[in-house]
Coordinates of C-alpha atoms in Angstrom, one line a residue:
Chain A
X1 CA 0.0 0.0 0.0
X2 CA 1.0 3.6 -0.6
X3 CA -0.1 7.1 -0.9
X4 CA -3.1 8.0 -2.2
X5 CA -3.5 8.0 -6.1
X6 CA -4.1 11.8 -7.4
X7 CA -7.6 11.6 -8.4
X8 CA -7.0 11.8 -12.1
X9 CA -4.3 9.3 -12.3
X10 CA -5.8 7.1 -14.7
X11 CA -6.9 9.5 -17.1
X12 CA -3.4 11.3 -17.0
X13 CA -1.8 8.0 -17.8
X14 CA -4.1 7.3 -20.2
X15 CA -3.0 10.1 -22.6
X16 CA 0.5 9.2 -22.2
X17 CA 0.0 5.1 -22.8
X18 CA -1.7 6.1 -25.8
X19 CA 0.5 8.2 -27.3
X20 CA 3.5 5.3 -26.3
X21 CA 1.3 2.5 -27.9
X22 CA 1.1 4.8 -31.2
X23 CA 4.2 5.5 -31.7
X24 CA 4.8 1.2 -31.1
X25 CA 1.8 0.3 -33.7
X26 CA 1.8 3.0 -35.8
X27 CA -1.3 5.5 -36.0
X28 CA -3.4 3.4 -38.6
X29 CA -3.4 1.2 -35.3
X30 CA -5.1 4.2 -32.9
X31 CA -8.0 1.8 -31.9
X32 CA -5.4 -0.8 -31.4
X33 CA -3.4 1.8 -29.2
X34 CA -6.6 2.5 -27.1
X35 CA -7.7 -1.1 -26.8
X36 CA -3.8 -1.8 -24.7
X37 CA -4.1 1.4 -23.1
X38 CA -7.6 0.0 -21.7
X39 CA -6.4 -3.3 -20.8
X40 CA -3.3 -2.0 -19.0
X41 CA -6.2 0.1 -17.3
X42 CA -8.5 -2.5 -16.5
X43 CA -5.3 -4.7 -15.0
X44 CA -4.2 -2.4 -12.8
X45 CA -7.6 -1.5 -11.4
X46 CA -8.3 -5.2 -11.0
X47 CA -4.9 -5.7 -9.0
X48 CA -5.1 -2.7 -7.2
X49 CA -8.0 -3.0 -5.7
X50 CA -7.0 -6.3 -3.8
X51 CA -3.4 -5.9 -3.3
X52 CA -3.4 -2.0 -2.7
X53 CA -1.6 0.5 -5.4
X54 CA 1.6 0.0 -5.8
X55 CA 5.0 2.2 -4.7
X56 CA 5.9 3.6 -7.9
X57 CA 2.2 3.2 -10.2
X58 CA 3.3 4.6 -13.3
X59 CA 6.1 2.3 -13.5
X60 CA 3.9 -0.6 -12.6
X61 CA 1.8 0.6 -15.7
X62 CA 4.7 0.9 -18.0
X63 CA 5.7 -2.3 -17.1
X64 CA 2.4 -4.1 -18.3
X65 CA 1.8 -1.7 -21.0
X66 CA 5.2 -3.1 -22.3
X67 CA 3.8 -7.0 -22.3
X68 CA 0.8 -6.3 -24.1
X69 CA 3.0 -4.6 -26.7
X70 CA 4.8 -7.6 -27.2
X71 CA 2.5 -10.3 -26.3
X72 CA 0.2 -8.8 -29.1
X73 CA 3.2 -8.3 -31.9
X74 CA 3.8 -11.8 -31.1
X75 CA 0.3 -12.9 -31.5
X76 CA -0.3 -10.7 -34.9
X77 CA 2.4 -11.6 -36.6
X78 CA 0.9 -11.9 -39.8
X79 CA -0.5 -8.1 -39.5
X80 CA 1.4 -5.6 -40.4
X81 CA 1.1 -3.9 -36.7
X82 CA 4.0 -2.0 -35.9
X83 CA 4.7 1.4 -37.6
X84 CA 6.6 1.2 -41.0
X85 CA 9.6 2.9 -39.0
X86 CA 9.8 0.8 -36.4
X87 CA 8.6 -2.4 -38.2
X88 CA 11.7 -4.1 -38.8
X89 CA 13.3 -3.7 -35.3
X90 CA 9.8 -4.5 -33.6
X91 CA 9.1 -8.0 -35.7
X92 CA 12.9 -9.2 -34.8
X93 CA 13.1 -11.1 -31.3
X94 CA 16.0 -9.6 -30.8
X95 CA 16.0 -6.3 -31.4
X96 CA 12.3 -6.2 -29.8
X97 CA 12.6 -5.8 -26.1
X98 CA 15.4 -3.0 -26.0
X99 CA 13.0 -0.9 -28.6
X100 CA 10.2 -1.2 -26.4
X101 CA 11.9 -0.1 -23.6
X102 CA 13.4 3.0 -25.0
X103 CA 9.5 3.5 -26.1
X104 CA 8.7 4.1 -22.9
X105 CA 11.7 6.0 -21.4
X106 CA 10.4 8.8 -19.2
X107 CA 11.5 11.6 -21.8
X108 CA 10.0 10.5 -25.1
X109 CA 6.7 10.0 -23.6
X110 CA 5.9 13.5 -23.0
X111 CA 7.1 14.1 -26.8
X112 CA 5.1 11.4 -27.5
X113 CA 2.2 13.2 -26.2
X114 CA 3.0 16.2 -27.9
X115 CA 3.0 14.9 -30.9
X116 CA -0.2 13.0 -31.1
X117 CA -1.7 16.3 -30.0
X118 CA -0.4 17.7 -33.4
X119 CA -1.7 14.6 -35.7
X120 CA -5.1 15.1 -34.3
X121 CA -5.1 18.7 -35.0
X122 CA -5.6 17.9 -38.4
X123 CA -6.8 21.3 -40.2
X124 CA -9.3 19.5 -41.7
X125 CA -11.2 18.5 -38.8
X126 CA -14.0 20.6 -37.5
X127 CA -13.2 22.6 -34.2
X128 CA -15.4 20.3 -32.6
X129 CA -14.0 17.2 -33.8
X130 CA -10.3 18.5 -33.1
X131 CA -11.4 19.7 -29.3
X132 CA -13.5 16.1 -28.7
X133 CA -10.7 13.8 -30.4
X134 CA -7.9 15.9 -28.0
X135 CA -10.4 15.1 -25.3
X136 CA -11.1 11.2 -26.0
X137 CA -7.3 10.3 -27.2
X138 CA -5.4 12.0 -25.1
X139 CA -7.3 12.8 -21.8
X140 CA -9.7 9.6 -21.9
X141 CA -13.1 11.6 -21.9
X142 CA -15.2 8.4 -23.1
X143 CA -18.1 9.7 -25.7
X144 CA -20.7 9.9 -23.1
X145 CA -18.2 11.9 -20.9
X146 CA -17.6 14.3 -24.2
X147 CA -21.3 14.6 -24.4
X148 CA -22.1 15.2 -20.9
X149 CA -19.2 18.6 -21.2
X150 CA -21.1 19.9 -24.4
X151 CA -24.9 18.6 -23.7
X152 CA -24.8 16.5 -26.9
X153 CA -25.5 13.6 -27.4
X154 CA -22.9 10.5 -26.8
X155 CA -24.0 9.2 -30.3
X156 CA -23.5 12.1 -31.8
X157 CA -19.9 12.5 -30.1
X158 CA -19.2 9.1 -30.8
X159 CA -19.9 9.3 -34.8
X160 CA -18.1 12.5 -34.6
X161 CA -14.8 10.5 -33.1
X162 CA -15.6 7.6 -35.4
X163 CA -15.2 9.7 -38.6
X164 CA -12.1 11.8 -36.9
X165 CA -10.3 8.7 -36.2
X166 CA -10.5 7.3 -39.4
X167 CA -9.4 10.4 -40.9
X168 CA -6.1 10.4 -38.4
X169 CA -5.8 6.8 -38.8
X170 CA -5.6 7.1 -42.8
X171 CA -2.6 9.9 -42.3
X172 CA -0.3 6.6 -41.8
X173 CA 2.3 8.4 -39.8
X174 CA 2.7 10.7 -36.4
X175 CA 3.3 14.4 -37.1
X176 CA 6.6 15.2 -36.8
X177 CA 7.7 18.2 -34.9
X178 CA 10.5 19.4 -37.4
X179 CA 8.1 19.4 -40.2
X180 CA 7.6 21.9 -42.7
X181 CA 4.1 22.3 -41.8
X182 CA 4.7 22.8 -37.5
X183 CA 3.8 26.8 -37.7
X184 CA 0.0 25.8 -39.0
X185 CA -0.1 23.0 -37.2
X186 CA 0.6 24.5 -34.3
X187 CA -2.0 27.4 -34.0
X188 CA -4.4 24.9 -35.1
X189 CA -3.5 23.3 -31.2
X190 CA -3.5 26.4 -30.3
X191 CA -7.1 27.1 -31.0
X192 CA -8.3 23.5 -30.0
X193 CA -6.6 24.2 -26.4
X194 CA -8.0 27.7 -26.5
X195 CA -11.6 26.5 -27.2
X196 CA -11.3 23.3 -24.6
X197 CA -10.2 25.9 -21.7
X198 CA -13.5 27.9 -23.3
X199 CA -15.8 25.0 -23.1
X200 CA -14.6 24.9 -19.4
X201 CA -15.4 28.2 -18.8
X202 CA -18.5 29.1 -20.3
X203 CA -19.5 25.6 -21.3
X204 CA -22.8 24.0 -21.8
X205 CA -22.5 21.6 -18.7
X206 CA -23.9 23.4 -15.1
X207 CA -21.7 21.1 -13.1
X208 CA -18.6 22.9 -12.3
X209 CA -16.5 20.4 -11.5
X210 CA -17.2 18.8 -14.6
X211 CA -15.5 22.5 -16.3
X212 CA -13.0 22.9 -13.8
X213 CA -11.6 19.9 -15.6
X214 CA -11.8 20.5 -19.4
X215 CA -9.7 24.1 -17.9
X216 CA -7.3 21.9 -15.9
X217 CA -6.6 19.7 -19.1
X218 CA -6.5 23.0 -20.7
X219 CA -3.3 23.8 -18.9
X220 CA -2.3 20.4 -18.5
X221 CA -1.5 20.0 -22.4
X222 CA -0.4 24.1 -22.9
X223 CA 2.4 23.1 -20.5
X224 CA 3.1 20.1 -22.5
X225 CA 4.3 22.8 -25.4
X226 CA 5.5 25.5 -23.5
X227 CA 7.7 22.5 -21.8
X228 CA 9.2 21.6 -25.9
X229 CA 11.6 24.5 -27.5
X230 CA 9.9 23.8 -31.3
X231 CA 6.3 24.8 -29.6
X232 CA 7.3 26.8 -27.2
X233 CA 6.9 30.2 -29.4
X234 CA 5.4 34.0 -28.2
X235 CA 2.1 33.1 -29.5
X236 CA 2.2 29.9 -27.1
X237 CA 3.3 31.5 -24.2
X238 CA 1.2 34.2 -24.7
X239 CA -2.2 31.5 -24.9
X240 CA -0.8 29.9 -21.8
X241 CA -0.5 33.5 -20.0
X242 CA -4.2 33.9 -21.5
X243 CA -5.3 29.8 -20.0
X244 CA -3.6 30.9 -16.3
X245 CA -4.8 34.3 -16.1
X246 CA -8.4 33.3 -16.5
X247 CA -8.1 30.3 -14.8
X248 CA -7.3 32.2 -11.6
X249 CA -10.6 33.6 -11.5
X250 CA -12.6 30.0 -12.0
X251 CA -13.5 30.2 -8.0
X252 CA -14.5 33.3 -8.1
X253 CA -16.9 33.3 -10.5
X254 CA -19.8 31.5 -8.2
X255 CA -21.2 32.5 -5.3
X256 CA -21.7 30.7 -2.2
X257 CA -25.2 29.3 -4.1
X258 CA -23.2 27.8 -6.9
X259 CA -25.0 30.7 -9.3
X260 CA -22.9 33.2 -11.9
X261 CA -21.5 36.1 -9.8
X262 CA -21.2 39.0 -12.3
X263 CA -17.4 40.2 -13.1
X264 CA -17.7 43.2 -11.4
X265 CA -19.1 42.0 -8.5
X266 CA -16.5 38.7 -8.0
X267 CA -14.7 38.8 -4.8
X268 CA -10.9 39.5 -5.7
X269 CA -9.5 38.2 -3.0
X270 CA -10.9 34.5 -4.4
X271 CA -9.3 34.5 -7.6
X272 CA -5.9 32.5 -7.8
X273 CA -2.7 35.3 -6.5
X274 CA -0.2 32.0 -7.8
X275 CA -2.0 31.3 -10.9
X276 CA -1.7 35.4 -12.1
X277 CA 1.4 35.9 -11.1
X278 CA 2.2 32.9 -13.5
X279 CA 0.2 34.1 -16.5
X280 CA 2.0 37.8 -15.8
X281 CA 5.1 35.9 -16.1
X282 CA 4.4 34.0 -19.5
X283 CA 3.1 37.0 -20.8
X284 CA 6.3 39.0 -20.0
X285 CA 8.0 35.9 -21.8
X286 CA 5.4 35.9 -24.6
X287 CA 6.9 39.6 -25.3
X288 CA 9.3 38.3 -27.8
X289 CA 9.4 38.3 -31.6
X290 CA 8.0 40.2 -34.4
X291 CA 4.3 38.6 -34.4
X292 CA 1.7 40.4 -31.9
X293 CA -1.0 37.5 -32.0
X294 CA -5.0 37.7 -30.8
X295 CA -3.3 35.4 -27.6
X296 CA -1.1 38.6 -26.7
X297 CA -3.7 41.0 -26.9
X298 CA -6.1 38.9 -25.4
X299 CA -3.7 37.8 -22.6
X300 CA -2.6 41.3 -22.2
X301 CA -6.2 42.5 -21.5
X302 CA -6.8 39.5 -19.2
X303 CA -3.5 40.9 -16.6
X304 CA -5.1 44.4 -17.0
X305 CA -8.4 42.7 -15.2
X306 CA -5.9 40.5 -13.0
X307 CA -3.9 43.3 -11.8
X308 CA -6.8 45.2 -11.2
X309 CA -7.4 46.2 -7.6
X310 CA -11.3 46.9 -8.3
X311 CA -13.7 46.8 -11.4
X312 CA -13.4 51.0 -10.8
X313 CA -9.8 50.6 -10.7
X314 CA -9.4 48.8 -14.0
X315 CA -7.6 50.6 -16.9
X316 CA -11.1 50.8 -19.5
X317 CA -9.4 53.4 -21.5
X318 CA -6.0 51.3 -21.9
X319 CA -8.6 47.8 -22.2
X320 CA -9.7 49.9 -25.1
X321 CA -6.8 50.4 -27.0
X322 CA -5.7 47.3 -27.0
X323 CA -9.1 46.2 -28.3
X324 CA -8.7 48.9 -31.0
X325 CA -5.2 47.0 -32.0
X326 CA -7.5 43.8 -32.0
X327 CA -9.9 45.1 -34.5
X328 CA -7.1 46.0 -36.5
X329 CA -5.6 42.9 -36.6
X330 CA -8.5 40.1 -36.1
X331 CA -11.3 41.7 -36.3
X332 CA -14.6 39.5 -35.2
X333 CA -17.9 40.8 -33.7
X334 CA -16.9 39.0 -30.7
X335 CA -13.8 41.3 -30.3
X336 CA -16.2 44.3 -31.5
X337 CA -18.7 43.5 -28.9
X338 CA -15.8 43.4 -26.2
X339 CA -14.7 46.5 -27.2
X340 CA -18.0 48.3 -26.8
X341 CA -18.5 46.7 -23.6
X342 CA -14.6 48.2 -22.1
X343 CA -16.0 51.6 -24.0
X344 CA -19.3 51.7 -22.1
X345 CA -16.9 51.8 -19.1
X346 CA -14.3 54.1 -20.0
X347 CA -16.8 56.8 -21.7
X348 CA -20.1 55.7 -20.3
X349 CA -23.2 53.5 -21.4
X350 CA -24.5 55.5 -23.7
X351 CA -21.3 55.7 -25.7
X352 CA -20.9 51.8 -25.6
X353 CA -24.5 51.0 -26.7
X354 CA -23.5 53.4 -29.9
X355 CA -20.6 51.2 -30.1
X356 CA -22.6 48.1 -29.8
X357 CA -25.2 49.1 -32.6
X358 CA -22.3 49.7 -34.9
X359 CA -21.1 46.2 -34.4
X360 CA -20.8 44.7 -38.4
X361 CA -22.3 41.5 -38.4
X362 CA -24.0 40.8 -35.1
X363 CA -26.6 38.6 -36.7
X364 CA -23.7 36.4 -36.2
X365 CA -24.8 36.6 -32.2
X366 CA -28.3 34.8 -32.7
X367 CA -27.1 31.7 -30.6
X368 CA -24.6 33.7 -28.3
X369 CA -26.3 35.6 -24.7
X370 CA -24.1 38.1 -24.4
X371 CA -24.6 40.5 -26.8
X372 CA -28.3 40.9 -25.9
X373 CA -27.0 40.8 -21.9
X374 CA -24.7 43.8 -22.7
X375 CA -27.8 45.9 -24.8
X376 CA -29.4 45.1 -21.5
X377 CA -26.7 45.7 -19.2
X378 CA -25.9 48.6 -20.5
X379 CA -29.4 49.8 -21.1
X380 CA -30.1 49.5 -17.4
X381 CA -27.4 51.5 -17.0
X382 CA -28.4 54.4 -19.3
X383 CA -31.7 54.5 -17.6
X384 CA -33.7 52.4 -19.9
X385 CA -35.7 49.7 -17.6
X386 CA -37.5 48.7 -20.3
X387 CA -35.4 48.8 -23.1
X388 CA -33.1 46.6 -20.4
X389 CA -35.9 43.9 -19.7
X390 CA -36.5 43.3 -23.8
X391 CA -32.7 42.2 -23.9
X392 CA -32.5 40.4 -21.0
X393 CA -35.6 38.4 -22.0
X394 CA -33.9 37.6 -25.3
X395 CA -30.5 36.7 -24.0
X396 CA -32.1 33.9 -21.8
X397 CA -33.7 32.5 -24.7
X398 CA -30.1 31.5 -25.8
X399 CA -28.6 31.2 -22.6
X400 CA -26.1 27.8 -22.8
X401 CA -26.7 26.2 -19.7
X402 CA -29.6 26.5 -16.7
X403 CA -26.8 28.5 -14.9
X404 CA -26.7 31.2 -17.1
X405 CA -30.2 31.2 -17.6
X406 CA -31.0 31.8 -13.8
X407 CA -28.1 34.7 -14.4
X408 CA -30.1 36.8 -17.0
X409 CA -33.9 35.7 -15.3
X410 CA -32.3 37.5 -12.1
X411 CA -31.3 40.6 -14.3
X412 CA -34.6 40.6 -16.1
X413 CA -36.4 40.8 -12.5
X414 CA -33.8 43.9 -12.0
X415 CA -35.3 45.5 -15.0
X416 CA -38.6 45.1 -14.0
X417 CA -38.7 46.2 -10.6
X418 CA -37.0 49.8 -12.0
X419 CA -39.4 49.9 -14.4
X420 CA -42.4 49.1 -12.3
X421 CA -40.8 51.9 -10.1
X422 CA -40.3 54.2 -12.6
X423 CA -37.1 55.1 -11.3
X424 CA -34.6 54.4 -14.2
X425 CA -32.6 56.8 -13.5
X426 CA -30.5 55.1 -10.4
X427 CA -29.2 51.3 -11.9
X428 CA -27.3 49.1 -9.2
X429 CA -23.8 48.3 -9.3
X430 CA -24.2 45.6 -11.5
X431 CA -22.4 44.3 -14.9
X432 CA -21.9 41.8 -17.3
X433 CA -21.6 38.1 -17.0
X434 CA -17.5 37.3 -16.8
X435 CA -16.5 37.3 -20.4
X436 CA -13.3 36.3 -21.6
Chain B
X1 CA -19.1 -20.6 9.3
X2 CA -19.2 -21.9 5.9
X3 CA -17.1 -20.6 3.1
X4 CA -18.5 -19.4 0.0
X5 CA -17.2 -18.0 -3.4
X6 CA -17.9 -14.8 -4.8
X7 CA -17.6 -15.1 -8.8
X8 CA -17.5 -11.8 -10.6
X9 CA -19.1 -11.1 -13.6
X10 CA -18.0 -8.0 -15.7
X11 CA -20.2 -5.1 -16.6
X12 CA -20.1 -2.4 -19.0
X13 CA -16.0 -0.8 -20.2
X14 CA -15.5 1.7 -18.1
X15 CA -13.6 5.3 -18.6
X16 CA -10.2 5.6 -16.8
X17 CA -11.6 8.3 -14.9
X18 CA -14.6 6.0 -14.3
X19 CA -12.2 3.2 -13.2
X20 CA -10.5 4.8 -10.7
X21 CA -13.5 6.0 -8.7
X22 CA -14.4 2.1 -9.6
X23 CA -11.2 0.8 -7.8
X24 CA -11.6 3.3 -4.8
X25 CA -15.0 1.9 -4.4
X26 CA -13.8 -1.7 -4.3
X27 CA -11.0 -1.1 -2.0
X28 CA -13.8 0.6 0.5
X29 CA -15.8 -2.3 -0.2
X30 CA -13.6 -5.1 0.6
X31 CA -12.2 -3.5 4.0
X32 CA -15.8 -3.3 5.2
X33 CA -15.7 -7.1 4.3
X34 CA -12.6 -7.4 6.2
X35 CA -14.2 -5.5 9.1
X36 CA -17.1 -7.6 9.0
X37 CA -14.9 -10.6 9.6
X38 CA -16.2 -12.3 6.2
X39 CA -13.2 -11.3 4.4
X40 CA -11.2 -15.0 3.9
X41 CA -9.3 -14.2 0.8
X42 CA -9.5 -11.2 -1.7
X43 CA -8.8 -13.5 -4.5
X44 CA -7.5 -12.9 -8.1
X45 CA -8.8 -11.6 -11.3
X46 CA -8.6 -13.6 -14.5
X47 CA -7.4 -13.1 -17.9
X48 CA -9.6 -12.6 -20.0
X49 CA -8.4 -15.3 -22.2
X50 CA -8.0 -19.3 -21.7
X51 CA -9.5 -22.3 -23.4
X52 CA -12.0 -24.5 -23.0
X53 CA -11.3 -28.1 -23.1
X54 CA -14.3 -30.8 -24.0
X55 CA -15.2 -33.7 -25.0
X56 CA -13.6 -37.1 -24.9
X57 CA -11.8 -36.2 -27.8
X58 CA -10.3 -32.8 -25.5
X59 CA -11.7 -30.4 -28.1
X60 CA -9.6 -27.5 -27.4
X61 CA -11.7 -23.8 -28.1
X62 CA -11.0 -20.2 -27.0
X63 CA -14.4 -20.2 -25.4
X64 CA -16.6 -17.3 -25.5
X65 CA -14.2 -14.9 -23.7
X66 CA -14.2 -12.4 -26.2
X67 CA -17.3 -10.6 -25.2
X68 CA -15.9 -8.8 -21.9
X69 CA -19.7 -8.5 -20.5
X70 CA -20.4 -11.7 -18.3
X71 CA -17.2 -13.1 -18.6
X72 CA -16.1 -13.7 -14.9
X73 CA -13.5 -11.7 -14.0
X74 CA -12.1 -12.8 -10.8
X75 CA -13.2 -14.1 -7.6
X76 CA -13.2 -13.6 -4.0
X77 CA -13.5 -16.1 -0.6
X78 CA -15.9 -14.4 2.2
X79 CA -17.0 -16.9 5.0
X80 CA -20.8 -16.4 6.1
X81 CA -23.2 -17.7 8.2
X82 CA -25.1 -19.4 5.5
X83 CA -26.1 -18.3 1.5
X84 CA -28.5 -15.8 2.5
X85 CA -25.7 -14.2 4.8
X86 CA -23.5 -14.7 2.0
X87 CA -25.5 -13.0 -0.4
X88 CA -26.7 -9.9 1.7
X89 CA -22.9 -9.1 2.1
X90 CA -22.8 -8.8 -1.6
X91 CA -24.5 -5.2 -0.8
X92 CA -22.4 -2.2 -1.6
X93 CA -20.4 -4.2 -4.1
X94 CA -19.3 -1.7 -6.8
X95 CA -19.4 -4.3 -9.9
X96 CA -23.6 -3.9 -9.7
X97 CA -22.7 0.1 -10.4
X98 CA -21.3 -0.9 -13.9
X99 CA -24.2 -3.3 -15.1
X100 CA -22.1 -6.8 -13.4
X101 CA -22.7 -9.4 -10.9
X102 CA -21.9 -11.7 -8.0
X103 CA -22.2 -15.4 -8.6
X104 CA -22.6 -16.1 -5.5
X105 CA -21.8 -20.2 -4.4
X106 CA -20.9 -22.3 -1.2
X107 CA -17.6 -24.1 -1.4
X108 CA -18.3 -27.9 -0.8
X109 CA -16.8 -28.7 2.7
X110 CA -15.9 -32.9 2.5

């Protein structure tokens, strides 16, 4: 018997037995891959459980991983199993053993991992695919898990991971790191990590530990290339700055009744002092290089809210430049509707609802709450009760999750009591949902 | 006293995430056996593979092992009062959680 497991020890190792067994069977084998990764799984819960876990548990996992491997190249002799680069050594008896054991040295594993992160960012893959095939292969979400983070359902994820496995599967060989095509590659991961961290944050599921996870993956894998010198670029370290800066604030943003605290209202002293010192310090190291990506302005605005001692205290007119610089560069109606909201507070609401109604292509928001929330917000603000109370009524007709929906009903009960008053004149101290 | 074996059949494939919280709840499980007194040996799992041997002929087969659901996956030794003793200790076992189940049957004392 030993210490106590951490609590995600067996999906951890999943992702890393995975990427081992590809690298031994080649990545036409991936459902090969996972089917050993299970087994070594299932053995060691089996064992476990009667004999208590073991001193050193990876090792004991490596250890049985490693028999599988061979056991199953012995038995499948006749099928081409192991990858055309390590066929040869992998089919001879004697060159077999010391090739599997350098498979699973400690260092390559983590490149391992790295790399079967890039062949299943395939730029051909949906978002949604690329984000639910990161989560399946390499953090051992199973479909109904998948489903249960984005209130699908699991035979939709699981056709969805059927088809993007076969598409992986067909690409015969692992991404290399030193190919031509990393750069593309790599913002592709860039995104899929950016939108898994999102899907934490904002996601569809109500259960918060469930989205404190999908974040903590998040990091998990940004750290895997911030930790290799071909991935770790500016635009990286500026996404991981972005990932640990919001991250700090994920207590904050309930209350004591699990319910959506508004940013301006969240309780500083809750929100992580390690966790934005960190992003301050991978965004100072971010600073490098020619390229100023969305990550760096987006992380940049993130450590003005971080640093922040109060929502009165933040720098709106500074928050406003650098969205200005965003436009610019990546313009979106999301950035647009950011920017309105940070000029509502710098200039006042009135200014930021003119800013909102000149946002180009906001029928683009039809499925996304806040844009109606900040008409209302910011209505309520300017004195409009009633205006306010339209918005909010249509912003929880697409709000994602029954959290969010219990957010705007309480800001639409707001509106109505000022307008039943007839007092729109005074608003409370309220704002928007926390956006990132 | 009489002994009795517990014969476990397999439920549904589990997550790794899943799995763990599976293997906490059969460690908490088998110490409240062991507390109970009724806890004679934790036993082993099985392979999933073998052979079946039959016939007079010794007609060698793989058996049906392939399906993991129902296949008995290990066993355990718990001593009890009698059968109905022996199957009310079966409460709390975490392999009902994942659609398995206890076979539950006296070892033949000579």
């Amino acid at each position: 018997m030993s210490l106590a497991l951490d609590p995600h020890f067996f999906r951890h190792e999943w992702g890393r037995l995975v990427a081992v067994l590809v690298r031994a069977f080649g990545v036409q084998n991936l459902n090969l891959a996972e089917d050993v990764a299970q087994e070594t799984l299932w053995r060691a819960m089996e064992v476990w459980k009667r004999q208590g876990t073991p001193d050193n548990p990876s090792a004991w996992l490596t250890t049985t991983a490693k028999r599988l491997v061979i056991d199953e190249l012995r038995r499948e002799r006749s099928r081409q199993l192991a990858t055309p680069e390590l066929g040869r050594l992998l089919e001879s008896e004697w060159t077999r053993v010391p090739v599997i054991e350098e498979l699973f040295a400690p260092q390559p594993l983590r490149d391992d991992e790295l790399r079967m992160m890039f062949s299943l960012s395939q730029p051909r893959l949906s978002e949604e695919s690329r984000v639910s095939l990161v989560l399946h292969v390499l953090c051992g979400f199973r479909p109904e898990e998948i489903a249960a983070a984005f209130l699908t359902s699991t035979d939709a994820v699981a056709k969805r991971l059927q088809r993007a496995k076969a598409l992986v599967a067909a690409s015969r060989s692992l991404f290399e790191l030193t190919d031509a095509d990393l750069e593309p590659r790599l913002e592709s991961v860039q995104q899929a990590l950016y939108l898994l961290f999102n899907e934490g944050y904002h996601g569809a599921n109500p259960e918060a530990a469930v989205r404190e996870e999908l974040c903590g993956e998040a990091l998990r894998l940004v750290e895997l290339l911030t930790g290799h010198p071909l991935t770790r670029t500016p635009s990286t370290l500026a996404l991981s700055a972005l990932l640990h800066l919001h991250a700090a604030r994920l207590q904050a943003r309930l209350n004591a009744e699990g319910e959506l605290l508004p940013f301006s209202e969240q309780d500083r002293s809750k929100w992580n002092h390690a966790l934005i010192d960190k992003g301050l310090q991978l965004l100072e190291q971010s600073a490098t290089g020619p390229s100023l990506s969305a990550m760096h302005l987006q992380a940049a605005i993130a450590a003005c809210h971080a640093t922040a001692a109060s929502a009165k205290d933040t720098p709106w007119a500074h928050i406003v430049s650098l969205y200005d610089t965003m436009m610019r560069l990546h313009p979106s109606p999301v950035v647009a509707l950011n920017r309105a909201i940070a000029v509502a507070e710098a200039e006042g609401p009135r200014q930021g609802l003119c800013e909102l109604r000149a946002i180009e292509g906001a029928d683009s928001f039809s499925r996304y709450p806040f844009y109606e929330a900040a008409f209302g917000e910011l209505s309520l603000r300017a004195g409009d009760a009633t205006e306010a109370a339209v918005h909010f009524k249509a912003a929880m007709a697409v709000a994602r999750n029954p959290m969010e929906q219990r957010f705007y009903e309480a800001r639409l009960t707001a509106a109505r009591q000022l307008e039943a008053i007839g007092r729109g004149d005074s608003t409370p101290a309220s704002s928007l949902e926390d956006n990132p | 006293m009489s002994e009795f074996v517990y014969l476990y059949r397999n439920g549904e494939k589990m997550s790794p995430e899943q799995m763990q919280q599976q293997m906490g709840r059969w460690v908490a499980w088998m110490k409240d056996l062991e507390t109970k007194g009724a806890l004679k040996n934790p036993g082993h799992p099985l392979e999933r593979s073998g052979k079946v041997v039959s016939g007079s002929n010794r007609a060698v087969s793989d058996g049906l092992f392939a399906e993991a659901k129902d296949v008995i996956g290990g066993f355990t030794i718990v001593e009890a009062r009698d059968v109905d003793h022996a199957v009310e200790l079966t409460a709390g076992c975490p392999i009902f959680l994942v659609g398995g189940g206890v076979e539950v049957r006296p070892i033949m004392k000579m």
